[in-house]
Amino acid sequence: MTLPASMCFVDLPSYGPPEVMVLGSSALPSLGPGEILVRVEAAGVNRPDVAQRQGIYPPPKGASPVLGLEIAGEVVALGHGVKEYEIGDKVCALANGGGYAEYCAVPAGQALPWPTGFDAVQAAALPETFFTVWANLFQMAGLTEGETVLIHGGTSGIGTTAIQLAKAFGAEVFATAGSVEKCEACVRLGARRAINYREEDFVEVIRTETGKRGVDTILDMIGARYFEKNLACLAKDGCLSIIAFLGGSTVERLDLTPIMVKRLTITGSTMRPRTAEEKRGIRDELVAEVWPLLEAGTVAPVIHSVLPFADVIEAHRLMESSRHIGKIILKLP
């Protein structure tokens, strides 16, 4: 396959508001051992992209400084030792960076086949949220059938994925969201009860709905602002899984007693710094456990907007507005 000498990508000359992003031209990424080169057809927009643009989430050592953590497209070149994919395969992938570009190099162990019947836009909506939810909610927090879970930010990309997967694997789901419309969306996706945090105290709602028992697991992206309330919502032997700090990362004058009295577990992680082997392990479980649900239509990505690649500034503005329900996708020509 003949490849072009250069590609278009989203450049970040400086940190700041969405307007700092500009389209630029560069050479195609070089491939390392075990990597594949993907001609990008669609790319997901995620909160970490916004944080990196703002200068508060630098890429890990060795990762591309170009924005973009999830892509879908066609394999056009193979690095040394790659045997699981061939030229022409359609894949989506969790990138370590570089997704906002016409071509992106990714470790083969972080790529997945498009679920049967999916197009590029649908496939691009999968990797970042499904890797994150599977690792934090199921692997680390250990959510299982018959348990209860509270998912904050229920209409975010993470939230819409978490609600569906938790429901599909037999958990009872509660979710928080910031409007009547968003709460209705959470219920449609499988939440037993959606809580409008602007009008209700989610702690009181959880106590009422669970007969004062609390929930077994909480998936939280707010952080400090919700920390004590989350502890109050957890049942004995419950687990709080923290994946972001939209409400701050520092808790002052915290009473730790509930952690001991209720034997609570508090965990958290970020996906990007994990090793290639760790990500491959998550990928393999997704293919075995979740891809059949996607192909059966039991679970599906929720896509709010699909914007042309050149409208990346508008995509980031939309992400920061929090008006969206589900994923924001950039479509390449």
PDB file of C-alpha atoms in Angstrom, residues 149-156 158-160 162-163 173-177 186 195 197 202-203 206 215 217-223 226-227 229-231 233 240-241 243 246:
ATOM      1  CA  VAL A 149     -23.886   0.608  41.683  1.00  0.00           C
ATOM      2  CA  LEU A 150     -24.080   4.418  41.624  1.00  0.00           C
ATOM      3  CA  ILE A 151     -22.655   6.000  38.488  1.00  0.00           C
ATOM      4  CA  HIS A 152     -21.946   9.719  38.568  1.00  0.00           C
ATOM      5  CA  GLY A 153     -22.065  11.670  35.309  1.00  0.00           C
ATOM      6  CA  GLY A 154     -24.537   9.207  33.876  1.00  0.00           C
ATOM      7  CA  THR A 155     -24.827  10.868  30.468  1.00  0.00           C
ATOM      8  CA  SER A 156     -21.112  11.306  29.787  1.00  0.00           C
ATOM      9  CA  ILE A 158     -18.155   6.975  30.514  1.00  0.00           C
ATOM     10  CA  GLY A 159     -21.551   7.147  32.194  1.00  0.00           C
ATOM     11  CA  THR A 160     -23.617   5.890  29.269  1.00  0.00           C
ATOM     12  CA  ALA A 162     -21.113   2.159  32.559  1.00  0.00           C
ATOM     13  CA  ILE A 163     -24.902   2.147  32.924  1.00  0.00           C
ATOM     14  CA  VAL A 173     -27.960   0.823  38.573  1.00  0.00           C
ATOM     15  CA  PHE A 174     -28.428   4.309  40.004  1.00  0.00           C
ATOM     16  CA  ALA A 175     -27.044   7.361  38.216  1.00  0.00           C
ATOM     17  CA  THR A 176     -26.684  11.102  38.698  1.00  0.00           C
ATOM     18  CA  ALA A 177     -27.174  13.707  35.991  1.00  0.00           C
ATOM     19  CA  CYS A 186     -30.085   7.384  32.093  1.00  0.00           C
ATOM     20  CA  ILE A 195     -30.994  11.472  40.374  1.00  0.00           C
ATOM     21  CA  TYR A 197     -28.148  16.423  41.411  1.00  0.00           C
ATOM     22  CA  PHE A 202     -28.216  11.908  45.947  1.00  0.00           C
ATOM     23  CA  VAL A 203     -27.226  10.661  49.405  1.00  0.00           C
ATOM     24  CA  ILE A 206     -29.726   6.343  47.712  1.00  0.00           C
ATOM     25  CA  VAL A 215     -24.746   0.741  47.188  1.00  0.00           C
ATOM     26  CA  THR A 217     -19.953   0.289  44.201  1.00  0.00           C
ATOM     27  CA  ILE A 218     -19.641   3.894  43.074  1.00  0.00           C
ATOM     28  CA  LEU A 219     -17.979   5.008  39.850  1.00  0.00           C
ATOM     29  CA  ASP A 220     -16.996   8.622  40.401  1.00  0.00           C
ATOM     30  CA  MET A 221     -15.460  11.283  38.178  1.00  0.00           C
ATOM     31  CA  ILE A 222     -16.095  14.261  40.486  1.00  0.00           C
ATOM     32  CA  GLY A 223     -13.541  13.587  43.204  1.00  0.00           C
ATOM     33  CA  TYR A 226     -18.398  14.212  46.284  1.00  0.00           C
ATOM     34  CA  PHE A 227     -15.944  12.267  48.434  1.00  0.00           C
ATOM     35  CA  LYS A 229     -21.121  11.998  50.185  1.00  0.00           C
ATOM     36  CA  ASN A 230     -19.842   8.942  48.350  1.00  0.00           C
ATOM     37  CA  LEU A 231     -18.652   7.386  51.596  1.00  0.00           C
ATOM     38  CA  CYS A 233     -23.719   6.217  50.058  1.00  0.00           C
ATOM     39  CA  LEU A 240     -15.449   3.736  45.619  1.00  0.00           C
ATOM     40  CA  SER A 241     -13.703   3.853  42.248  1.00  0.00           C
ATOM     41  CA  ILE A 243     -11.532   7.979  37.657  1.00  0.00           C
ATOM     42  CA  LEU A 246     -13.809  17.306  37.914  1.00  0.00           C
TER      43      LEU A 246
END
